[in-house]
C-alpha positions as protocol buffer text, in pm:
chain_id: "A"
residue {
  index: 1
  type: MET
  ca { x: -20589 y: -21413 z: -8470 }
}
residue {
  index: 2
  type: THR
  ca { x: -20454 y: -21758 z: -8388 }
}
residue {
  index: 3
  type: TYR
  ca { x: -20080 y: -21803 z: -8350 }
}
residue {
  index: 4
  type: ARG
  ca { x: -19943 y: -22148 z: -8437 }
}
residue {
  index: 5
  type: ILE
  ca { x: -19592 y: -22210 z: -8311 }
}
residue {
  index: 6
  type: GLU
  ca { x: -19431 y: -22531 z: -8431 }
}
residue {
  index: 7
  type: SER
  ca { x: -19231 y: -22720 z: -8170 }
}
residue {
  index: 8
  type: HIS
  ca { x: -18923 y: -22932 z: -8219 }
}
residue {
  index: 9
  type: ARG
  ca { x: -18930 y: -23300 z: -8131 }
}
residue {
  index: 10
  type: ILE
  ca { x: -18688 y: -23464 z: -7890 }
}
residue {
  index: 11
  type: ASP
  ca { x: -18644 y: -23817 z: -8018 }
}
residue {
  index: 12
  type: ASN
  ca { x: -18417 y: -24017 z: -7791 }
}
residue {
  index: 13
  type: PRO
  ca { x: -18466 y: -24394 z: -7845 }
}
residue {
  index: 14
  type: ALA
  ca { x: -18320 y: -24462 z: -7500 }
}
residue {
  index: 15
  type: TYR
  ca { x: -18613 y: -24285 z: -7337 }
}
residue {
  index: 16
  type: ARG
  ca { x: -18865 y: -24531 z: -7479 }
}
residue {
  index: 17
  type: ILE
  ca { x: -18645 y: -24831 z: -7406 }
}
residue {
  index: 18
  type: LYS
  ca { x: -18603 y: -24720 z: -7044 }
}
residue {
  index: 19
  type: GLU
  ca { x: -18954 y: -24582 z: -6991 }
}
residue {
  index: 20
  type: LYS
  ca { x: -19046 y: -24847 z: -6734 }
}
residue {
  index: 21
  type: GLN
  ca { x: -18713 y: -24802 z: -6556 }
}
residue {
  index: 22
  type: PHE
  ca { x: -18773 y: -24429 z: -6521 }
}
residue {
  index: 23
  type: GLN
  ca { x: -19109 y: -24496 z: -6358 }
}
residue {
  index: 24
  type: GLU
  ca { x: -18951 y: -24743 z: -6116 }
}
residue {
  index: 25
  type: LYS
  ca { x: -18666 y: -24504 z: -6035 }
}
residue {
  index: 26
  type: ARG
  ca { x: -18915 y: -24227 z: -5963 }
}
residue {
  index: 27
  type: VAL
  ca { x: -19095 y: -24448 z: -5712 }
}
residue {
  index: 28
  type: LYS
  ca { x: -18768 y: -24545 z: -5544 }
}
residue {
  index: 29
  type: LYS
  ca { x: -18641 y: -24187 z: -5526 }
}
residue {
  index: 30
  type: ILE
  ca { x: -18962 y: -24074 z: -5362 }
}
residue {
  index: 31
  type: ASP
  ca { x: -18972 y: -24370 z: -5122 }
}
residue {
  index: 32
  type: ASP
  ca { x: -18617 y: -24286 z: -5011 }
}
residue {
  index: 33
  type: LEU
  ca { x: -18731 y: -23946 z: -4883 }
}
residue {
  index: 34
  type: SER
  ca { x: -18868 y: -24113 z: -4572 }
}
residue {
  index: 35
  type: ARG
  ca { x: -18513 y: -24211 z: -4474 }
}
residue {
  index: 36
  type: HIS
  ca { x: -18324 y: -23924 z: -4633 }
}
residue {
  index: 37
  type: PRO
  ca { x: -18537 y: -23607 z: -4634 }
}
residue {
  index: 38
  type: GLU
  ca { x: -18222 y: -23401 z: -4683 }
}
residue {
  index: 39
  type: SER
  ca { x: -18212 y: -23535 z: -5040 }
}
residue {
  index: 40
  type: ILE
  ca { x: -18534 y: -23350 z: -5126 }
}
residue {
  index: 41
  type: GLY
  ca { x: -18347 y: -23098 z: -5343 }
}
residue {
  index: 42
  type: THR
  ca { x: -18183 y: -23352 z: -5573 }
}
residue {
  index: 43
  type: THR
  ca { x: -18490 y: -23575 z: -5569 }
}
residue {
  index: 44
  type: SER
  ca { x: -18712 y: -23292 z: -5692 }
}
residue {
  index: 45
  type: SER
  ca { x: -18482 y: -23224 z: -5989 }
}
residue {
  index: 46
  type: THR
  ca { x: -18459 y: -23593 z: -6078 }
}
residue {
  index: 47
  type: VAL
  ca { x: -18834 y: -23653 z: -6059 }
}
residue {
  index: 48
  type: TYR
  ca { x: -18898 y: -23343 z: -6271 }
}
residue {
  index: 49
  type: ARG
  ca { x: -18653 y: -23472 z: -6531 }
}
residue {
  index: 50
  type: TYR
  ca { x: -18845 y: -23800 z: -6546 }
}
residue {
  index: 51
  type: ALA
  ca { x: -19166 y: -23603 z: -6600 }
}
residue {
  index: 52
  type: LYS
  ca { x: -19013 y: -23417 z: -6892 }
}
residue {
  index: 53
  type: ILE
  ca { x: -18888 y: -23743 z: -7041 }
}
residue {
  index: 54
  type: ALA
  ca { x: -19245 y: -23873 z: -7019 }
}
residue {
  index: 55
  type: LEU
  ca { x: -19359 y: -23571 z: -7224 }
}
residue {
  index: 56
  type: THR
  ca { x: -19104 y: -23645 z: -7496 }
}
residue {
  index: 57
  type: LEU
  ca { x: -19274 y: -23984 z: -7534 }
}
residue {
  index: 58
  type: ASP
  ca { x: -19626 y: -23845 z: -7499 }
}
residue {
  index: 59
  type: PRO
  ca { x: -19614 y: -23486 z: -7633 }
}
residue {
  index: 60
  type: GLU
  ca { x: -19983 y: -23413 z: -7570 }
}
residue {
  index: 61
  type: GLY
  ca { x: -19974 y: -23554 z: -7216 }
}
residue {
  index: 62
  type: GLY
  ca { x: -20264 y: -23782 z: -7298 }
}
residue {
  index: 63
  type: LYS
  ca { x: -20150 y: -24087 z: -7104 }
}
residue {
  index: 64
  type: LEU
  ca { x: -20229 y: -24139 z: -6737 }
}
residue {
  index: 65
  type: GLU
  ca { x: -19866 y: -24234 z: -6674 }
}
residue {
  index: 66
  type: THR
  ca { x: -19753 y: -23895 z: -6803 }
}
residue {
  index: 67
  type: TRP
  ca { x: -19993 y: -23715 z: -6570 }
}
residue {
  index: 68
  type: GLU
  ca { x: -19871 y: -23929 z: -6279 }
}
residue {
  index: 69
  type: ALA
  ca { x: -19511 y: -23831 z: -6354 }
}
residue {
  index: 70
  type: TRP
  ca { x: -19603 y: -23462 z: -6391 }
}
residue {
  index: 71
  type: ALA
  ca { x: -19813 y: -23454 z: -6075 }
}
residue {
  index: 72
  type: ALA
  ca { x: -19537 y: -23630 z: -5880 }
}
residue {
  index: 73
  type: ALA
  ca { x: -19287 y: -23364 z: -5991 }
}
residue {
  index: 74
  type: MET
  ca { x: -19525 y: -23093 z: -5871 }
}
residue {
  index: 75
  type: GLN
  ca { x: -19573 y: -23269 z: -5538 }
}
residue {
  index: 76
  type: VAL
  ca { x: -19201 y: -23320 z: -5473 }
}
residue {
  index: 77
  type: PHE
  ca { x: -19110 y: -22962 z: -5564 }
}
residue {
  index: 78
  type: ASN
  ca { x: -19378 y: -22830 z: -5333 }
}
residue {
  index: 79
  type: ALA
  ca { x: -19259 y: -23068 z: -5062 }
}
residue {
  index: 80
  type: VAL
  ca { x: -18923 y: -22890 z: -5081 }
}
residue {
  index: 81
  type: PHE
  ca { x: -19091 y: -22586 z: -4928 }
}
residue {
  index: 82
  type: ASP
  ca { x: -19316 y: -22781 z: -4694 }
}
residue {
  index: 83
  type: LEU
  ca { x: -19003 y: -22936 z: -4539 }
}
residue {
  index: 84
  type: SER
  ca { x: -18803 y: -22613 z: -4556 }
}
residue {
  index: 85
  type: THR
  ca { x: -19051 y: -22388 z: -4382 }
}
residue {
  index: 86
  type: ALA
  ca { x: -19153 y: -22623 z: -4099 }
}
residue {
  index: 87
  type: PRO
  ca { x: -18940 y: -22632 z: -3781 }
}
residue {
  index: 88
  type: GLU
  ca { x: -18640 y: -22859 z: -3832 }
}
residue {
  index: 89
  type: GLY
  ca { x: -18716 y: -23210 z: -3709 }
}
residue {
  index: 90
  type: ALA
  ca { x: -19094 y: -23167 z: -3715 }
}
residue {
  index: 91
  type: ARG
  ca { x: -19305 y: -23430 z: -3888 }
}
residue {
  index: 92
  type: VAL
  ca { x: -19467 y: -23314 z: -4210 }
}
residue {
  index: 93
  type: GLN
  ca { x: -19724 y: -23507 z: -4409 }
}
residue {
  index: 94
  type: CYS
  ca { x: -19698 y: -23468 z: -4785 }
}
residue {
  index: 95
  type: VAL
  ca { x: -19904 y: -23637 z: -5056 }
}
residue {
  index: 96
  type: ILE
  ca { x: -19654 y: -23757 z: -5316 }
}
residue {
  index: 97
  type: ASP
  ca { x: -19710 y: -24015 z: -5589 }
}
residue {
  index: 98
  type: HIS
  ca { x: -20042 y: -24148 z: -5456 }
}
residue {
  index: 99
  type: GLU
  ca { x: -19927 y: -24183 z: -5095 }
}
residue {
  index: 100
  type: VAL
  ca { x: -19929 y: -23970 z: -4782 }
}
residue {
  index: 101
  type: ARG
  ca { x: -19563 y: -23948 z: -4680 }
}
residue {
  index: 102
  type: ASP
  ca { x: -19465 y: -23878 z: -4320 }
}
residue {
  index: 103
  type: LEU
  ca { x: -19142 y: -23682 z: -4367 }
}
residue {
  index: 104
  type: THR
  ca { x: -18900 y: -23502 z: -4139 }
}
residue {
  index: 105
  type: ALA
  ca { x: -18869 y: -23126 z: -4185 }
}
residue {
  index: 106
  type: THR
  ca { x: -18522 y: -23017 z: -4290 }
}
residue {
  index: 107
  type: GLY
  ca { x: -18545 y: -22646 z: -4223 }
}
residue {
  index: 108
  type: PRO
  ca { x: -18415 y: -22404 z: -4489 }
}
residue {
  index: 109
  type: GLY
  ca { x: -18130 y: -22529 z: -4707 }
}
residue {
  index: 110
  type: HIS
  ca { x: -17955 y: -22430 z: -5028 }
}
residue {
  index: 111
  type: PHE
  ca { x: -18246 y: -22591 z: -5216 }
}
residue {
  index: 112
  type: THR
  ca { x: -18485 y: -22337 z: -5058 }
}
residue {
  index: 113
  type: ASN
  ca { x: -18401 y: -22097 z: -5338 }
}
residue {
  index: 114
  type: ALA
  ca { x: -18595 y: -21872 z: -5571 }
}
residue {
  index: 115
  type: GLY
  ca { x: -18535 y: -22091 z: -5876 }
}
residue {
  index: 116
  type: ASN
  ca { x: -18688 y: -22394 z: -5707 }
}
residue {
  index: 117
  type: TRP
  ca { x: -18972 y: -22177 z: -5578 }
}
residue {
  index: 118
  type: GLU
  ca { x: -19048 y: -22068 z: -5932 }
}
residue {
  index: 119
  type: THR
  ca { x: -19050 y: -22429 z: -6056 }
}
residue {
  index: 120
  type: ALA
  ca { x: -19273 y: -22542 z: -5768 }
}
residue {
  index: 121
  type: PHE
  ca { x: -19511 y: -22251 z: -5829 }
}
residue {
  index: 122
  type: PHE
  ca { x: -19547 y: -22303 z: -6203 }
}
residue {
  index: 123
  type: LEU
  ca { x: -19588 y: -22679 z: -6165 }
}
residue {
  index: 124
  type: ALA
  ca { x: -19869 y: -22617 z: -5916 }
}
residue {
  index: 125
  type: VAL
  ca { x: -20036 y: -22381 z: -6164 }
}
residue {
  index: 126
  type: THR
  ca { x: -20022 y: -22640 z: -6445 }
}
residue {
  index: 127
  type: CYS
  ca { x: -20178 y: -22893 z: -6205 }
}
residue {
  index: 128
  type: ARG
  ca { x: -20446 y: -22639 z: -6102 }
}
residue {
  index: 129
  type: ASP
  ca { x: -20346 y: -22681 z: -5739 }
}
residue {
  index: 130
  type: GLU
  ca { x: -20441 y: -22339 z: -5607 }
}
residue {
  index: 131
  type: LYS
  ca { x: -20395 y: -22442 z: -5244 }
}
residue {
  index: 132
  type: ARG
  ca { x: -20031 y: -22524 z: -5311 }
}
residue {
  index: 133
  type: TRP
  ca { x: -19951 y: -22219 z: -5520 }
}
residue {
  index: 134
  type: ARG
  ca { x: -20110 y: -21987 z: -5264 }
}
residue {
  index: 135
  type: ARG
  ca { x: -19912 y: -22157 z: -4986 }
}
residue {
  index: 136
  type: LEU
  ca { x: -19593 y: -22096 z: -5182 }
}
residue {
  index: 137
  type: CYS
  ca { x: -19685 y: -21729 z: -5203 }
}
residue {
  index: 138
  type: GLU
  ca { x: -19662 y: -21710 z: -4823 }
}
residue {
  index: 139
  type: VAL
  ca { x: -19293 y: -21809 z: -4831 }
}
residue {
  index: 140
  type: PRO
  ca { x: -19094 y: -21490 z: -4758 }
}
residue {
  index: 141
  type: VAL
  ca { x: -18870 y: -21372 z: -5040 }
}
residue {
  index: 142
  type: ASP
  ca { x: -18604 y: -21290 z: -4781 }
}
residue {
  index: 143
  type: LEU
  ca { x: -18598 y: -21656 z: -4679 }
}
residue {
  index: 144
  type: LEU
  ca { x: -18540 y: -21760 z: -5040 }
}
residue {
  index: 145
  type: ARG
  ca { x: -18253 y: -21514 z: -5064 }
}
residue {
  index: 146
  type: GLU
  ca { x: -18092 y: -21608 z: -4732 }
}
residue {
  index: 147
  type: ALA
  ca { x: -18119 y: -21984 z: -4777 }
}
residue {
  index: 148
  type: GLY
  ca { x: -18042 y: -21990 z: -5148 }
}
residue {
  index: 149
  type: GLU
  ca { x: -17726 y: -21782 z: -5119 }
}
residue {
  index: 150
  type: ARG
  ca { x: -17566 y: -21974 z: -4835 }
}
residue {
  index: 151
  type: GLY
  ca { x: -17210 y: -22080 z: -4900 }
}
residue {
  index: 152
  type: GLY
  ca { x: -17151 y: -21794 z: -5141 }
}
residue {
  index: 153
  type: ILE
  ca { x: -17393 y: -21916 z: -5407 }
}
residue {
  index: 154
  type: GLN
  ca { x: -17497 y: -21624 z: -5625 }
}
residue {
  index: 155
  type: HIS
  ca { x: -17837 y: -21569 z: -5787 }
}
residue {
  index: 156
  type: ASN
  ca { x: -17946 y: -21293 z: -6020 }
}
residue {
  index: 157
  type: GLU
  ca { x: -18118 y: -21011 z: -5835 }
}
residue {
  index: 158
  type: TYR
  ca { x: -18410 y: -21003 z: -6079 }
}
residue {
  index: 159
  type: VAL
  ca { x: -18539 y: -21340 z: -5957 }
}
residue {
  index: 160
  type: TYR
  ca { x: -18637 y: -21201 z: -5615 }
}
residue {
  index: 161
  type: HIS
  ca { x: -18844 y: -20925 z: -5772 }
}
residue {
  index: 162
  type: TRP
  ca { x: -18999 y: -21179 z: -6008 }
}
residue {
  index: 163
  type: VAL
  ca { x: -19106 y: -21400 z: -5716 }
}
residue {
  index: 164
  type: ALA
  ca { x: -19236 y: -21093 z: -5530 }
}
residue {
  index: 165
  type: ALA
  ca { x: -19440 y: -20992 z: -5836 }
}
residue {
  index: 166
  type: LEU
  ca { x: -19602 y: -21335 z: -5863 }
}
residue {
  index: 167
  type: GLN
  ca { x: -19677 y: -21337 z: -5492 }
}
residue {
  index: 168
  type: ALA
  ca { x: -19829 y: -20989 z: -5512 }
}
residue {
  index: 169
  type: PHE
  ca { x: -20050 y: -21097 z: -5801 }
}
residue {
  index: 170
  type: VAL
  ca { x: -20179 y: -21411 z: -5628 }
}
residue {
  index: 171
  type: LEU
  ca { x: -20228 y: -21255 z: -5284 }
}
residue {
  index: 172
  type: ASN
  ca { x: -20343 y: -20916 z: -5414 }
}
residue {
  index: 173
  type: ARG
  ca { x: -20058 y: -20738 z: -5239 }
}
residue {
  index: 174
  type: PRO
  ca { x: -19932 y: -20392 z: -5333 }
}
residue {
  index: 175
  type: GLY
  ca { x: -19618 y: -20359 z: -5540 }
}
residue {
  index: 176
  type: LEU
  ca { x: -19698 y: -20587 z: -5834 }
}
residue {
  index: 177
  type: ALA
  ca { x: -19619 y: -20332 z: -6103 }
}
residue {
  index: 178
  type: ASP
  ca { x: -19302 y: -20208 z: -5931 }
}
residue {
  index: 179
  type: HIS
  ca { x: -19162 y: -20556 z: -5868 }
}
residue {
  index: 180
  type: LEU
  ca { x: -19240 y: -20672 z: -6221 }
}
residue {
  index: 181
  type: ALA
  ca { x: -19086 y: -20364 z: -6380 }
}
residue {
  index: 182
  type: ARG
  ca { x: -18774 y: -20407 z: -6167 }
}
residue {
  index: 183
  type: ALA
  ca { x: -18751 y: -20778 z: -6250 }
}
residue {
  index: 184
  type: MET
  ca { x: -18773 y: -20706 z: -6622 }
}
residue {
  index: 185
  type: GLU
  ca { x: -18512 y: -20432 z: -6594 }
}
residue {
  index: 186
  type: LEU
  ca { x: -18269 y: -20642 z: -6392 }
}
residue {
  index: 187
  type: SER
  ca { x: -18305 y: -20945 z: -6621 }
}
residue {
  index: 188
  type: ASP
  ca { x: -18137 y: -20749 z: -6900 }
}
residue {
  index: 189
  type: PRO
  ca { x: -17776 y: -20868 z: -6942 }
}
residue {
  index: 190
  type: ARG
  ca { x: -17680 y: -20508 z: -7013 }
}
residue {
  index: 191
  type: ASN
  ca { x: -17774 y: -20430 z: -6653 }
}
residue {
  index: 192
  type: GLY
  ca { x: -17534 y: -20686 z: -6512 }
}
residue {
  index: 193
  type: ALA
  ca { x: -17748 y: -21002 z: -6505 }
}
residue {
  index: 194
  type: PHE
  ca { x: -17563 y: -21322 z: -6588 }
}
residue {
  index: 195
  type: GLY
  ca { x: -17707 y: -21597 z: -6804 }
}
residue {
  index: 196
  type: GLY
  ca { x: -17648 y: -21482 z: -7162 }
}
residue {
  index: 197
  type: ASP
  ca { x: -17907 y: -21583 z: -7420 }
}
residue {
  index: 198
  type: THR
  ca { x: -18108 y: -21767 z: -7155 }
}
residue {
  index: 199
  type: LEU
  ca { x: -18218 y: -21433 z: -7014 }
}
residue {
  index: 200
  type: ASP
  ca { x: -18343 y: -21299 z: -7347 }
}
residue {
  index: 201
  type: ARG
  ca { x: -18496 y: -21622 z: -7475 }
}
residue {
  index: 202
  type: ILE
  ca { x: -18628 y: -21791 z: -7159 }
}
residue {
  index: 203
  type: VAL
  ca { x: -18649 y: -21547 z: -6867 }
}
residue {
  index: 204
  type: PHE
  ca { x: -18770 y: -21219 z: -7018 }
}
residue {
  index: 205
  type: PRO
  ca { x: -19046 y: -21368 z: -7241 }
}
residue {
  index: 206
  type: GLN
  ca { x: -19236 y: -21518 z: -6948 }
}
residue {
  index: 207
  type: MET
  ca { x: -19222 y: -21188 z: -6759 }
}
residue {
  index: 208
  type: ASN
  ca { x: -19345 y: -21008 z: -7068 }
}
residue {
  index: 209
  type: ALA
  ca { x: -19636 y: -21249 z: -7114 }
}
residue {
  index: 210
  type: PHE
  ca { x: -19724 y: -21219 z: -6746 }
}
residue {
  index: 211
  type: ARG
  ca { x: -19728 y: -20839 z: -6779 }
}
residue {
  index: 212
  type: PHE
  ca { x: -20010 y: -20861 z: -7032 }
}
residue {
  index: 213
  type: PHE
  ca { x: -20191 y: -21134 z: -6840 }
}
residue {
  index: 214
  type: ALA
  ca { x: -20190 y: -20927 z: -6522 }
}
residue {
  index: 215
  type: ALA
  ca { x: -20325 y: -20632 z: -6722 }
}
residue {
  index: 216
  type: ASN
  ca { x: -20603 y: -20854 z: -6866 }
}
residue {
  index: 217
  type: ASP
  ca { x: -20481 y: -20771 z: -7217 }
}
residue {
  index: 218
  type: ALA
  ca { x: -20567 y: -21080 z: -7422 }
}
residue {
  index: 219
  type: ASP
  ca { x: -20421 y: -20955 z: -7750 }
}
residue {
  index: 220
  type: GLY
  ca { x: -20097 y: -20854 z: -7586 }
}
residue {
  index: 221
  type: PHE
  ca { x: -20078 y: -21181 z: -7395 }
}
residue {
  index: 222
  type: ASN
  ca { x: -20130 y: -21398 z: -7703 }
}
residue {
  index: 223
  type: ARG
  ca { x: -19869 y: -21204 z: -7896 }
}
residue {
  index: 224
  type: ALA
  ca { x: -19617 y: -21220 z: -7610 }
}
residue {
  index: 225
  type: LEU
  ca { x: -19684 y: -21591 z: -7555 }
}
residue {
  index: 226
  type: ALA
  ca { x: -19628 y: -21666 z: -7923 }
}
residue {
  index: 227
  type: GLU
  ca { x: -19306 y: -21464 z: -7920 }
}
residue {
  index: 228
  type: GLY
  ca { x: -19193 y: -21642 z: -7605 }
}
residue {
  index: 229
  type: LEU
  ca { x: -19256 y: -21987 z: -7752 }
}
residue {
  index: 230
  type: THR
  ca { x: -19064 y: -21890 z: -8064 }
}
residue {
  index: 231
  type: ALA
  ca { x: -18772 y: -21766 z: -7854 }
}
residue {
  index: 232
  type: PHE
  ca { x: -18780 y: -22090 z: -7653 }
}
residue {
  index: 233
  type: ARG
  ca { x: -18763 y: -22293 z: -7973 }
}
residue {
  index: 234
  type: ASP
  ca { x: -18478 y: -22081 z: -8106 }
}
residue {
  index: 235
  type: HIS
  ca { x: -18287 y: -22132 z: -7782 }
}
residue {
  index: 236
  type: TYR
  ca { x: -18319 y: -22509 z: -7782 }
}
residue {
  index: 237
  type: THR
  ca { x: -18262 y: -22563 z: -8155 }
}
residue {
  index: 238
  type: ALA
  ca { x: -17953 y: -22343 z: -8174 }
}
residue {
  index: 239
  type: THR
  ca { x: -17730 y: -22652 z: -8184 }
}
residue {
  index: 240
  type: ALA
  ca { x: -17778 y: -23023 z: -8247 }
}
residue {
  index: 241
  type: GLU
  ca { x: -17686 y: -23089 z: -7885 }
}
residue {
  index: 242
  type: SER
  ca { x: -17935 y: -22843 z: -7737 }
}
residue {
  index: 243
  type: ALA
  ca { x: -18209 y: -22978 z: -7966 }
}
residue {
  index: 244
  type: GLU
  ca { x: -18185 y: -23310 z: -7779 }
}
residue {
  index: 245
  type: ASP
  ca { x: -18185 y: -23149 z: -7434 }
}
residue {
  index: 246
  type: VAL
  ca { x: -18487 y: -23278 z: -7241 }
}
residue {
  index: 247
  type: HIS
  ca { x: -18527 y: -22935 z: -7080 }
}
residue {
  index: 248
  type: GLY
  ca { x: -18643 y: -22813 z: -7421 }
}
residue {
  index: 249
  type: VAL
  ca { x: -18960 y: -23024 z: -7418 }
}
residue {
  index: 250
  type: VAL
  ca { x: -19173 y: -22757 z: -7253 }
}
residue {
  index: 251
  type: PRO
  ca { x: -19129 y: -22394 z: -7133 }
}
residue {
  index: 252
  type: LEU
  ca { x: -19272 y: -22435 z: -6783 }
}
residue {
  index: 253
  type: GLY
  ca { x: -19335 y: -22068 z: -6705 }
}
residue {
  index: 254
  type: LEU
  ca { x: -19508 y: -21997 z: -7036 }
}
residue {
  index: 255
  type: LEU
  ca { x: -19710 y: -22319 z: -7006 }
}
residue {
  index: 256
  type: ALA
  ca { x: -19829 y: -22218 z: -6659 }
}
residue {
  index: 257
  type: LEU
  ca { x: -19933 y: -21874 z: -6783 }
}
residue {
  index: 258
  type: ALA
  ca { x: -20113 y: -22035 z: -7077 }
}
residue {
  index: 259
  type: CYS
  ca { x: -20300 y: -22259 z: -6830 }
}
residue {
  index: 260
  type: TRP
  ca { x: -20409 y: -21952 z: -6636 }
}
residue {
  index: 261
  type: ALA
  ca { x: -20518 y: -21786 z: -6961 }
}
residue {
  index: 262
  type: HIS
  ca { x: -20709 y: -22096 z: -7070 }
}
residue {
  index: 263
  type: ASP
  ca { x: -20896 y: -22107 z: -6740 }
}
residue {
  index: 264
  type: ARG
  ca { x: -20963 y: -21733 z: -6735 }
}
residue {
  index: 265
  type: GLY
  ca { x: -21142 y: -21772 z: -7066 }
}
residue {
  index: 266
  type: HIS
  ca { x: -21406 y: -21990 z: -6899 }
}
residue {
  index: 267
  type: HIS
  ca { x: -21509 y: -21704 z: -6670 }
}
residue {
  index: 268
  type: HIS
  ca { x: -21423 y: -21412 z: -6896 }
}
residue {
  index: 269
  type: PRO
  ca { x: -21507 y: -21505 z: -7258 }
}
residue {
  index: 270
  type: GLU
  ca { x: -21346 y: -21187 z: -7385 }
}
residue {
  index: 271
  type: PHE
  ca { x: -21008 y: -21325 z: -7276 }
}
residue {
  index: 272
  type: THR
  ca { x: -20939 y: -21599 z: -7529 }
}
residue {
  index: 273
  type: LEU
  ca { x: -20622 y: -21804 z: -7557 }
}
residue {
  index: 274
  type: GLU
  ca { x: -20529 y: -21797 z: -7925 }
}
residue {
  index: 275
  type: VAL
  ca { x: -20195 y: -21975 z: -7930 }
}
residue {
  index: 276
  type: GLU
  ca { x: -20149 y: -22335 z: -8043 }
}
residue {
  index: 277
  type: SER
  ca { x: -19820 y: -22517 z: -8004 }
}
residue {
  index: 278
  type: GLY
  ca { x: -19666 y: -22853 z: -7929 }
}
residue {
  index: 279
  type: TYR
  ca { x: -19487 y: -22669 z: -7649 }
}
residue {
  index: 280
  type: LEU
  ca { x: -19826 y: -22643 z: -7475 }
}
residue {
  index: 281
  type: PRO
  ca { x: -19923 y: -23010 z: -7420 }
}
residue {
  index: 282
  type: LYS
  ca { x: -20296 y: -23042 z: -7481 }
}
residue {
  index: 283
  type: TYR
  ca { x: -20392 y: -23233 z: -7168 }
}
residue {
  index: 284
  type: LEU
  ca { x: -20182 y: -23015 z: -6940 }
}
residue {
  index: 285
  type: LEU
  ca { x: -20312 y: -22697 z: -7100 }
}
residue {
  index: 286
  type: ASP
  ca { x: -20680 y: -22788 z: -7071 }
}
residue {
  index: 287
  type: GLY
  ca { x: -20646 y: -22965 z: -6735 }
}
residue {
  index: 288
  type: GLY
  ca { x: -20785 y: -23284 z: -6881 }
}
residue {
  index: 289
  type: TRP
  ca { x: -20639 y: -23506 z: -6609 }
}
residue {
  index: 290
  type: VAL
  ca { x: -20710 y: -23277 z: -6314 }
}
residue {
  index: 291
  type: GLY
  ca { x: -20918 y: -23463 z: -6057 }
}
residue {
  index: 292
  type: GLU
  ca { x: -20828 y: -23806 z: -6191 }
}
residue {
  index: 293
  type: PHE
  ca { x: -20675 y: -23886 z: -5852 }
}
residue {
  index: 294
  type: PRO
  ca { x: -20610 y: -23688 z: -5533 }
}
residue {
  index: 295
  type: THR
  ca { x: -20296 y: -23478 z: -5549 }
}
């Protein structure tokens, strides 16, 4: 059974008018890291936003420029943890936007948090960069908690179990089922988690899809993925304002899981991805640009 989930379009004329400017700003933001490595947290968010804008203009991700923007976002988000986990002041070489950057390690900061870890991880998965996603899985969850909650910043408890579950899956550690079950339980607003509809429509669906993927249950995964994409669409089309939110162009976690499922099908034909949607950009999903240039 093939599920077809229609996506909504984000049509902002300003994005096309300023497309070249966004590319130039991305280059400048990344170049500035050599002088201001402490800005890595804000730079990662900005570069990722530019990548999502590129997808609004190129929904299938078929243009080289879109892949460059997407790969750059992955590289910057992973650099957050390269700079955070190296000794403060050490020199760290990071490949970002076609260049090897010699950057200064910052040590852990507020940007060394579980939310950014999740974004870095899923971006690496969509780019098929196993070396990077495995390196992220070596980052201690306790470090993410300690650094991310400095200054009284509060994060939902479920996110630490979610990260631990992903790390256990990748590194074949014990505790996968326990951490995932706890993450799903704690993400329920009725159990004290904050975030409202975002938890039910964005957070829980990716955990649910991952549950079936980890169990190698193709039917369950396809059903959960389709439900998750539908919930994502409902979330971002709830109001006219949210329908234009660039964050609604793609559900990163579900896209990453779909990429894993797509690739698993090459080695295990019985596991077939049977979900089609504009929320799963064709050339990101099938890895069409992977290997086009060193990342």
